[in-house]
PDB file of C-alpha atoms and ligand atoms in Angstrom:
ATOM      1  CA  MET O   1       0.000   0.000   0.000  1.00 74.00           C
ATOM      2  CA  SER O   2       1.387   3.445  -0.918  1.00 77.00           C
ATOM      3  CA  LYS O   3       2.019   6.124   1.711  1.00 77.00           C
ATOM      4  CA  SER O   4      -0.882   8.299   0.534  1.00 81.00           C
ATOM      5  CA  ASP O   5      -3.272   5.301   0.373  1.00 85.00           C
ATOM      6  CA  TYR O   6      -2.392   4.460   3.978  1.00 82.00           C
ATOM      7  CA  LYS O   7      -2.892   8.062   5.146  1.00 83.00           C
ATOM      8  CA  HIS O   8      -6.250   8.183   3.388  1.00 84.00           C
ATOM      9  CA  LYS O   9      -7.233   4.830   4.896  1.00 81.00           C
ATOM     10  CA  MET O  10      -6.441   6.051   8.423  1.00 81.00           C
ATOM     11  CA  GLN O  11      -8.393   9.306   7.917  1.00 84.00           C
ATOM     12  CA  GLU O  12     -11.377   7.252   6.755  1.00 83.00           C
ATOM     13  CA  LYS O  13     -11.087   4.620   9.493  1.00 82.00           C
ATOM     14  CA  TYR O  14     -11.154   7.183  12.282  1.00 85.00           C
ATOM     15  CA  ARG O  15     -13.615   9.586  10.639  1.00 86.00           C
ATOM     16  CA  ILE O  16     -16.501   7.782  12.326  1.00 86.00           C
ATOM     17  CA  LEU O  17     -14.616   5.864  15.019  1.00 84.00           C
ATOM     18  CA  HIS O  18     -13.331   9.044  16.723  1.00 84.00           C
ATOM     19  CA  GLN O  19     -16.849   9.756  17.990  1.00 86.00           C
ATOM     20  CA  PHE O  20     -17.097   6.651  20.139  1.00 82.00           C
ATOM     21  CA  ILE O  21     -13.572   5.200  20.465  1.00 85.00           C
ATOM     22  CA  ASP O  22     -13.345   6.441  24.070  1.00 82.00           C
ATOM     23  CA  LEU O  23     -16.231   4.106  24.962  1.00 84.00           C
ATOM     24  CA  TYR O  24     -13.896   1.138  24.355  1.00 85.00           C
ATOM     25  CA  GLU O  25     -12.005   2.191  27.484  1.00 83.00           C
ATOM     26  CA  PHE O  26     -14.690   0.501  29.627  1.00 84.00           C
ATOM     27  CA  ILE O  27     -13.064  -2.868  28.844  1.00 85.00           C
ATOM     28  CA  PHE O  28     -10.043  -1.891  30.957  1.00 88.00           C
ATOM     29  CA  THR O  29     -12.083  -0.834  33.977  1.00 84.00           C
ATOM     30  CA  PHE O  30     -13.221  -4.295  35.165  1.00 86.00           C
ATOM     31  CA  ASN O  31      -9.905  -5.306  36.722  1.00 89.00           C
ATOM     32  CA  LYS O  32      -7.731  -2.518  38.097  1.00 91.00           C
ATOM     33  CA  GLU O  33      -4.688  -4.765  38.478  1.00 92.00           C
ATOM     34  CA  ARG O  34      -4.869  -5.778  34.812  1.00 93.00           C
ATOM     35  CA  ASN O  35      -5.545  -2.303  33.420  1.00 96.00           C
ATOM     36  CA  PRO O  36      -2.778  -1.669  30.839  1.00 96.00           C
ATOM     37  CA  ARG O  37      -3.230   2.129  30.992  1.00 97.00           C
ATOM     38  CA  ARG O  38      -2.538   2.047  34.703  1.00 96.00           C
ATOM     39  CA  ALA O  39       0.451  -0.276  34.218  1.00 97.00           C
ATOM     40  CA  LEU O  40       2.008   2.059  31.667  1.00 97.00           C
ATOM     41  CA  ALA O  41       1.405   5.141  33.815  1.00 97.00           C
ATOM     42  CA  GLY O  42       3.159   3.327  36.671  1.00 96.00           C
ATOM     43  CA  ARG O  43       6.349   3.168  34.566  1.00 96.00           C
ATOM     44  CA  ILE O  44       6.486   6.913  33.886  1.00 96.00           C
ATOM     45  CA  PRO O  45       8.570   8.905  36.353  1.00 93.00           C
ATOM     46  CA  GLU O  46       7.435  12.426  37.233  1.00 86.00           C
ATOM     47  CA  ASN O  47      10.682  14.130  36.504  1.00 83.00           C
ATOM     48  CA  ASN O  48      10.383  16.779  33.783  1.00 91.00           C
ATOM     49  CA  MET O  49      10.618  14.035  31.181  1.00 96.00           C
ATOM     50  CA  ARG O  50      10.119  14.748  27.478  1.00 98.00           C
ATOM     51  CA  ILE O  51       7.659  12.070  26.408  1.00 98.00           C
ATOM     52  CA  LEU O  52       6.583  11.303  22.844  1.00 98.00           C
ATOM     53  CA  ASP O  53       3.191   9.585  22.505  1.00 98.00           C
ATOM     54  CA  VAL O  54       3.096   8.156  18.961  1.00 98.00           C
ATOM     55  CA  CYS O  55      -0.353   7.371  17.476  1.00 98.00           C
ATOM     56  CA  PHE O  56      -1.780   9.693  20.120  1.00 98.00           C
ATOM     57  CA  GLY O  57      -5.411   9.292  19.010  1.00 97.00           C
ATOM     58  CA  THR O  58      -7.718  10.836  21.595  1.00 97.00           C
ATOM     59  CA  GLY O  59      -4.910  10.829  24.155  1.00 97.00           C
ATOM     60  CA  ASN O  60      -5.983   7.851  26.259  1.00 97.00           C
ATOM     61  CA  GLY O  61      -2.480   6.328  26.348  1.00 97.00           C
ATOM     62  CA  SER O  62      -0.914   9.279  28.144  1.00 97.00           C
ATOM     63  CA  ILE O  63      -3.912  10.950  29.863  1.00 97.00           C
ATOM     64  CA  PRO O  64      -3.156   9.057  33.119  1.00 95.00           C
ATOM     65  CA  PHE O  65       0.076  11.045  33.390  1.00 95.00           C
ATOM     66  CA  TRP O  66      -0.845  14.384  31.834  1.00 96.00           C
ATOM     67  CA  ASP O  67      -1.122  15.814  35.319  1.00 93.00           C
ATOM     68  CA  THR O  68       2.643  15.673  35.979  1.00 92.00           C
ATOM     69  CA  SER O  69       5.653  17.903  35.416  1.00 93.00           C
ATOM     70  CA  ASN O  70       6.453  15.963  32.221  1.00 96.00           C
ATOM     71  CA  ILE O  71       6.162  17.450  28.728  1.00 97.00           C
ATOM     72  CA  ILE O  72       4.006  15.252  26.491  1.00 98.00           C
ATOM     73  CA  VAL O  73       4.132  15.522  22.716  1.00 98.00           C
ATOM     74  CA  GLY O  74       1.560  13.570  20.719  1.00 98.00           C
ATOM     75  CA  VAL O  75       1.579  12.741  17.011  1.00 98.00           C
ATOM     76  CA  ASP O  76      -1.184  11.190  14.933  1.00 97.00           C
ATOM     77  CA  LEU O  77      -2.285  11.021  11.309  1.00 95.00           C
ATOM     78  CA  SER O  78      -6.005  11.457  11.910  1.00 95.00           C
ATOM     79  CA  PHE O  79      -7.356  15.022  12.067  1.00 95.00           C
ATOM     80  CA  ASP O  80     -10.581  13.745  13.652  1.00 95.00           C
ATOM     81  CA  MET O  81      -8.790  11.925  16.479  1.00 95.00           C
ATOM     82  CA  LEU O  82      -6.566  14.975  17.077  1.00 97.00           C
ATOM     83  CA  ALA O  83      -9.656  17.211  17.197  1.00 96.00           C
ATOM     84  CA  VAL O  84     -11.007  15.116  20.106  1.00 96.00           C
ATOM     85  CA  SER O  85      -7.690  15.287  21.955  1.00 97.00           C
ATOM     86  CA  LYS O  86      -7.423  19.032  21.335  1.00 97.00           C
ATOM     87  CA  LYS O  87     -10.768  19.508  23.100  1.00 97.00           C
ATOM     88  CA  LYS O  88      -9.508  17.487  26.083  1.00 97.00           C
ATOM     89  CA  ILE O  89      -6.282  19.525  26.264  1.00 98.00           C
ATOM     90  CA  LEU O  90      -8.227  22.813  26.149  1.00 97.00           C
ATOM     91  CA  ARG O  91     -10.879  21.634  28.623  1.00 96.00           C
ATOM     92  CA  GLN O  92      -8.187  20.576  31.112  1.00 96.00           C
ATOM     93  CA  ARG O  93      -6.086  23.683  30.357  1.00 95.00           C
ATOM     94  CA  ARG O  94      -2.973  21.579  29.883  1.00 96.00           C
ATOM     95  CA  ARG O  95       0.130  23.620  29.138  1.00 95.00           C
ATOM     96  CA  ASN O  96       2.398  20.572  29.034  1.00 97.00           C
ATOM     97  CA  VAL O  97       0.637  18.578  26.266  1.00 98.00           C
ATOM     98  CA  PHE O  98       1.289  19.362  22.568  1.00 98.00           C
ATOM     99  CA  ILE O  99      -0.137  17.621  19.523  1.00 98.00           C
ATOM    100  CA  HIS O 100       0.924  17.462  15.874  1.00 98.00           C
ATOM    101  CA  GLN O 101      -0.532  15.888  12.751  1.00 97.00           C
ATOM    102  CA  MET O 102       2.387  13.711  11.666  1.00 97.00           C
ATOM    103  CA  ASP O 103       3.217  10.284  10.276  1.00 96.00           C
ATOM    104  CA  ALA O 104       4.912   7.978  12.791  1.00 97.00           C
ATOM    105  CA  ALA O 105       7.155   6.746   9.992  1.00 96.00           C
ATOM    106  CA  ASN O 106       8.421  10.242   9.165  1.00 96.00           C
ATOM    107  CA  MET O 107       8.499  12.502  12.218  1.00 98.00           C
ATOM    108  CA  GLY O 108       9.762  16.067  12.126  1.00 97.00           C
ATOM    109  CA  PHE O 109      11.760  15.854  15.358  1.00 98.00           C
ATOM    110  CA  HIS O 110      15.505  16.032  16.026  1.00 98.00           C
ATOM    111  CA  ASP O 111      17.512  12.923  16.839  1.00 98.00           C
ATOM    112  CA  GLU O 112      17.483  11.938  20.537  1.00 98.00           C
ATOM    113  CA  GLN O 113      14.916  14.635  21.428  1.00 97.00           C
ATOM    114  CA  PHE O 114      12.841  12.518  23.870  1.00 98.00           C
ATOM    115  CA  ASP O 115      13.493  10.704  27.161  1.00 98.00           C
ATOM    116  CA  ILE O 116      10.590   8.275  26.677  1.00 98.00           C
ATOM    117  CA  VAL O 117       8.713   7.173  23.558  1.00 98.00           C
ATOM    118  CA  MET O 118       5.437   5.279  23.788  1.00 98.00           C
ATOM    119  CA  VAL O 119       2.932   3.910  21.317  1.00 98.00           C
ATOM    120  CA  ALA O 120      -0.396   2.566  22.596  1.00 98.00           C
ATOM    121  CA  PHE O 121      -2.689   0.522  20.334  1.00 97.00           C
ATOM    122  CA  GLY O 122      -1.193   2.170  17.265  1.00 96.00           C
ATOM    123  CA  LEU O 123       1.230  -0.364  15.781  1.00 97.00           C
ATOM    124  CA  HIS O 124      -1.453  -2.943  14.936  1.00 95.00           C
ATOM    125  CA  ASP O 125      -2.869  -0.472  12.389  1.00 93.00           C
ATOM    126  CA  MET O 126       0.362  -0.723  10.367  1.00 94.00           C
ATOM    127  CA  GLU O 127       1.489  -3.509   8.089  1.00 93.00           C
ATOM    128  CA  TYR O 128       4.894  -4.965   8.922  1.00 95.00           C
ATOM    129  CA  ASP O 129       7.163  -2.767   6.752  1.00 95.00           C
ATOM    130  CA  LEU O 130       5.473   0.453   7.804  1.00 95.00           C
ATOM    131  CA  MET O 131       5.627  -0.626  11.442  1.00 97.00           C
ATOM    132  CA  LEU O 132       9.389  -1.212  11.122  1.00 98.00           C
ATOM    133  CA  ARG O 133       9.834   2.267   9.629  1.00 97.00           C
ATOM    134  CA  ALA O 134       7.854   3.784  12.490  1.00 98.00           C
ATOM    135  CA  LEU O 135       9.923   1.873  15.083  1.00 98.00           C
ATOM    136  CA  LYS O 136      13.138   3.106  13.434  1.00 98.00           C
ATOM    137  CA  GLU O 137      11.837   6.678  13.723  1.00 98.00           C
ATOM    138  CA  MET O 138      11.028   6.118  17.404  1.00 98.00           C
ATOM    139  CA  GLN O 139      14.561   4.802  17.920  1.00 98.00           C
ATOM    140  CA  ARG O 140      16.001   7.874  16.165  1.00 98.00           C
ATOM    141  CA  VAL O 141      14.166  10.461  18.261  1.00 98.00           C
ATOM    142  CA  LEU O 142      14.746   8.666  21.591  1.00 98.00           C
ATOM    143  CA  ARG O 143      17.858   9.591  23.579  1.00 98.00           C
ATOM    144  CA  LYS O 144      20.461   6.940  24.308  1.00 98.00           C
ATOM    145  CA  GLY O 145      19.384   5.022  27.420  1.00 98.00           C
ATOM    146  CA  GLY O 146      15.770   6.212  26.962  1.00 98.00           C
ATOM    147  CA  ARG O 147      12.807   3.850  27.239  1.00 98.00           C
ATOM    148  CA  LEU O 148      10.328   2.696  24.606  1.00 98.00           C
ATOM    149  CA  TYR O 149       6.920   1.409  25.734  1.00 98.00           C
ATOM    150  CA  ILE O 150       4.630  -0.429  23.347  1.00 98.00           C
ATOM    151  CA  LEU O 151       1.116  -1.249  24.432  1.00 98.00           C
ATOM    152  CA  ASP O 152      -0.955  -3.312  22.034  1.00 97.00           C
ATOM    153  CA  TYR O 153      -3.328  -6.202  21.552  1.00 94.00           C
ATOM    154  CA  GLU O 154      -2.704  -9.692  22.860  1.00 93.00           C
ATOM    155  CA  GLU O 155      -4.969 -12.724  23.045  1.00 85.00           C
ATOM    156  CA  GLU O 156      -5.086 -13.698  26.723  1.00 82.00           C
ATOM    157  CA  GLY O 157      -7.328 -15.180  29.405  1.00 81.00           C
ATOM    158  CA  THR O 158      -9.837 -18.026  29.292  1.00 86.00           C
ATOM    159  CA  LEU O 159     -10.718 -19.899  26.103  1.00 89.00           C
ATOM    160  CA  LEU O 160     -14.059 -18.063  25.891  1.00 88.00           C
ATOM    161  CA  LYS O 161     -12.371 -14.659  26.293  1.00 85.00           C
ATOM    162  CA  ARG O 162      -9.819 -15.548  23.598  1.00 87.00           C
ATOM    163  CA  LEU O 163     -12.570 -16.700  21.274  1.00 89.00           C
ATOM    164  CA  ILE O 164     -14.605 -13.497  21.672  1.00 88.00           C
ATOM    165  CA  PHE O 165     -11.502 -11.355  21.241  1.00 84.00           C
ATOM    166  CA  SER O 166     -10.378 -13.326  18.200  1.00 86.00           C
ATOM    167  CA  LEU O 167     -13.820 -12.931  16.599  1.00 88.00           C
ATOM    168  CA  TYR O 168     -13.746  -9.198  17.299  1.00 84.00           C
ATOM    169  CA  LEU O 169     -10.330  -8.874  15.628  1.00 85.00           C
ATOM    170  CA  ARG O 170     -11.397 -10.913  12.596  1.00 84.00           C
ATOM    171  CA  ILE O 171     -14.526  -8.805  12.096  1.00 85.00           C
ATOM    172  CA  SER O 172     -13.002  -5.404  12.774  1.00 82.00           C
ATOM    173  CA  TYR O 173      -9.434  -5.571  11.419  1.00 84.00           C
ATOM    174  CA  PRO O 174      -7.539  -6.515   8.251  1.00 85.00           C
ATOM    175  CA  GLN O 175      -5.735  -9.852   7.978  1.00 87.00           C
ATOM    176  CA  HIS O 176      -2.304  -8.521   9.030  1.00 90.00           C
ATOM    177  CA  VAL O 177      -3.537  -8.125  12.633  1.00 90.00           C
ATOM    178  CA  GLN O 178      -3.587 -11.937  12.951  1.00 90.00           C
ATOM    179  CA  GLU O 179       0.144 -11.910  12.097  1.00 92.00           C
ATOM    180  CA  PHE O 180       0.737  -8.958  14.424  1.00 94.00           C
ATOM    181  CA  LEU O 181      -0.396 -11.069  17.399  1.00 93.00           C
ATOM    182  CA  LYS O 182       2.389 -13.576  16.681  1.00 93.00           C
ATOM    183  CA  TYR O 183       5.299 -11.166  16.202  1.00 97.00           C
ATOM    184  CA  ASP O 184       8.579 -11.899  17.947  1.00 97.00           C
ATOM    185  CA  TRP O 185       9.043  -8.533  19.680  1.00 98.00           C
ATOM    186  CA  SER O 186      12.470  -9.280  21.021  1.00 98.00           C
ATOM    187  CA  GLN O 187      13.769  -9.966  17.486  1.00 98.00           C
ATOM    188  CA  ILE O 188      11.918  -6.992  15.940  1.00 98.00           C
ATOM    189  CA  LEU O 189      13.083  -4.486  18.533  1.00 98.00           C
ATOM    190  CA  GLU O 190      16.701  -5.644  18.427  1.00 98.00           C
ATOM    191  CA  SER O 191      16.633  -5.334  14.610  1.00 98.00           C
ATOM    192  CA  VAL O 192      15.813  -1.613  14.899  1.00 98.00           C
ATOM    193  CA  GLY O 193      18.355  -0.804  17.597  1.00 98.00           C
ATOM    194  CA  PHE O 194      16.572  -1.399  20.907  1.00 98.00           C
ATOM    195  CA  ARG O 195      17.349  -3.782  23.736  1.00 98.00           C
ATOM    196  CA  PHE O 196      14.197  -5.756  24.553  1.00 98.00           C
ATOM    197  CA  ASP O 197      13.567  -5.625  28.321  1.00 98.00           C
ATOM    198  CA  SER O 198      10.200  -7.237  29.094  1.00 98.00           C
ATOM    199  CA  ALA O 199       6.641  -8.035  27.999  1.00 97.00           C
ATOM    200  CA  GLU O 200       3.774  -8.221  30.479  1.00 97.00           C
ATOM    201  CA  SER O 201       0.168  -9.280  29.896  1.00 95.00           C
ATOM    202  CA  TYR O 202      -2.812  -7.118  30.800  1.00 96.00           C
ATOM    203  CA  THR O 203      -6.470  -7.081  29.718  1.00 93.00           C
ATOM    204  CA  VAL O 204      -6.451  -8.066  25.999  1.00 91.00           C
ATOM    205  CA  SER O 205      -3.065  -6.419  25.716  1.00 95.00           C
ATOM    206  CA  LYS O 206       0.624  -6.564  26.457  1.00 97.00           C
ATOM    207  CA  LEU O 207       3.040  -3.916  27.610  1.00 98.00           C
ATOM    208  CA  ILE O 208       6.485  -4.215  26.049  1.00 98.00           C
ATOM    209  CA  SER O 209       9.479  -2.317  27.387  1.00 98.00           C
ATOM    210  CA  ALA O 210      12.731  -1.724  25.557  1.00 98.00           C
ATOM    211  CA  THR O 211      15.777   0.520  25.960  1.00 98.00           C
ATOM    212  CA  LYS O 212      17.814   2.388  23.339  1.00 98.00           C
TER     213      LYS O 212
HETATM  214  C1  SAM A 301      -6.575   2.721  18.095  1.00 66.45           C
HETATM  215  S1  SAM A 301      -5.981   4.371  18.018  1.00 66.45           S
HETATM  216  C2  SAM A 301      -5.057   4.430  19.544  1.00 66.45           C
HETATM  217  C3  SAM A 301      -5.010   5.806  20.143  1.00 66.45           C
HETATM  218  C4  SAM A 301      -4.340   5.947  21.507  1.00 66.45           C
HETATM  219  N1  SAM A 301      -2.897   5.792  21.411  1.00 66.45           N
HETATM  220  C5  SAM A 301      -4.897   5.011  22.550  1.00 66.45           C
HETATM  221  O1  SAM A 301      -4.141   4.286  23.185  1.00 66.45           O
HETATM  222  O2  SAM A 301      -6.118   5.032  22.746  1.00 66.45           O
HETATM  223  C6  SAM A 301      -4.694   4.275  16.798  1.00 66.45           C
HETATM  224  C7  SAM A 301      -4.230   5.639  16.315  1.00 66.45           C
HETATM  225  O3  SAM A 301      -3.047   5.481  15.547  1.00 66.45           O
HETATM  226  C8  SAM A 301      -3.060   6.457  14.516  1.00 66.45           C
HETATM  227  N2  SAM A 301      -2.103   6.040  13.472  1.00 66.45           N
HETATM  228  C9  SAM A 301      -2.128   4.914  12.728  1.00 66.45           C
HETATM  229  N3  SAM A 301      -1.071   4.892  11.892  1.00 66.45           N
HETATM  230  C10 SAM A 301      -0.362   6.030  12.123  1.00 66.45           C
HETATM  231  C11 SAM A 301       0.844   6.576  11.568  1.00 66.45           C
HETATM  232  N4  SAM A 301       1.526   5.957  10.611  1.00 66.45           N
HETATM  233  N5  SAM A 301       1.282   7.743  12.064  1.00 66.45           N
HETATM  234  C12 SAM A 301       0.594   8.403  13.027  1.00 66.45           C
HETATM  235  N6  SAM A 301      -0.548   7.947  13.574  1.00 66.45           N
HETATM  236  C13 SAM A 301      -1.014   6.767  13.127  1.00 66.45           C
HETATM  237  C14 SAM A 301      -4.502   6.484  14.068  1.00 66.45           C
HETATM  238  O4  SAM A 301      -4.822   7.667  13.380  1.00 66.45           O
HETATM  239  C15 SAM A 301      -5.236   6.350  15.418  1.00 66.45           C
HETATM  240  O5  SAM A 301      -5.531   7.612  15.961  1.00 66.45           O
END
């Protein structure tokens, strides 16, 4: 798929979805201990960090730590998703959260500009080659010794839960998402210049940590 086809596809996908995507958050509220948003927030120090939230969407990945001394910069392709996050930033009068319409695979930032880079539920949208390009960009803009956090889908839990989740993915997503669930993250991350640190399971998701 060409770059412009992909950008168009993302604009279309989130043109309607942006209106109710925040409702999906209810799925994480049933079990506090297994809430991936909470787990990620627990890894973020409050220490004037420069944090890049790639595939920012409506901000849900970093909202749990907006209220800190950190600077949060979000990038996303979808104007509609960014419009929702802009409203949240204005409503909460955040002076430490900045958003840009930008492609994760071609970001207009300097090398080593961020202390932490995160991407929550964004990589599964990308086919393999595009995802690798985006990860290389994240590696470029992260400082040496900085942390990368990836939060994304994982099949987990009881057989029934896996079955429902698998059906949902098959109905709602293109074929490549089935492959995405089987990726070897340690191998992928090492191939783009990270050291793989850990992967932990949460509600329908896993949180992967790596270091540059
Ligand atoms: C499912 S939403 C996740 C939003 C948010 N990070 C969260 O955790 O709720 C995925 C987002 O990734 C964005 N996205 C997909 N591919 C992208 C790319 N190549 N560059 C920037 N944003 C992208 C989409 O526009 C969408 O807003």
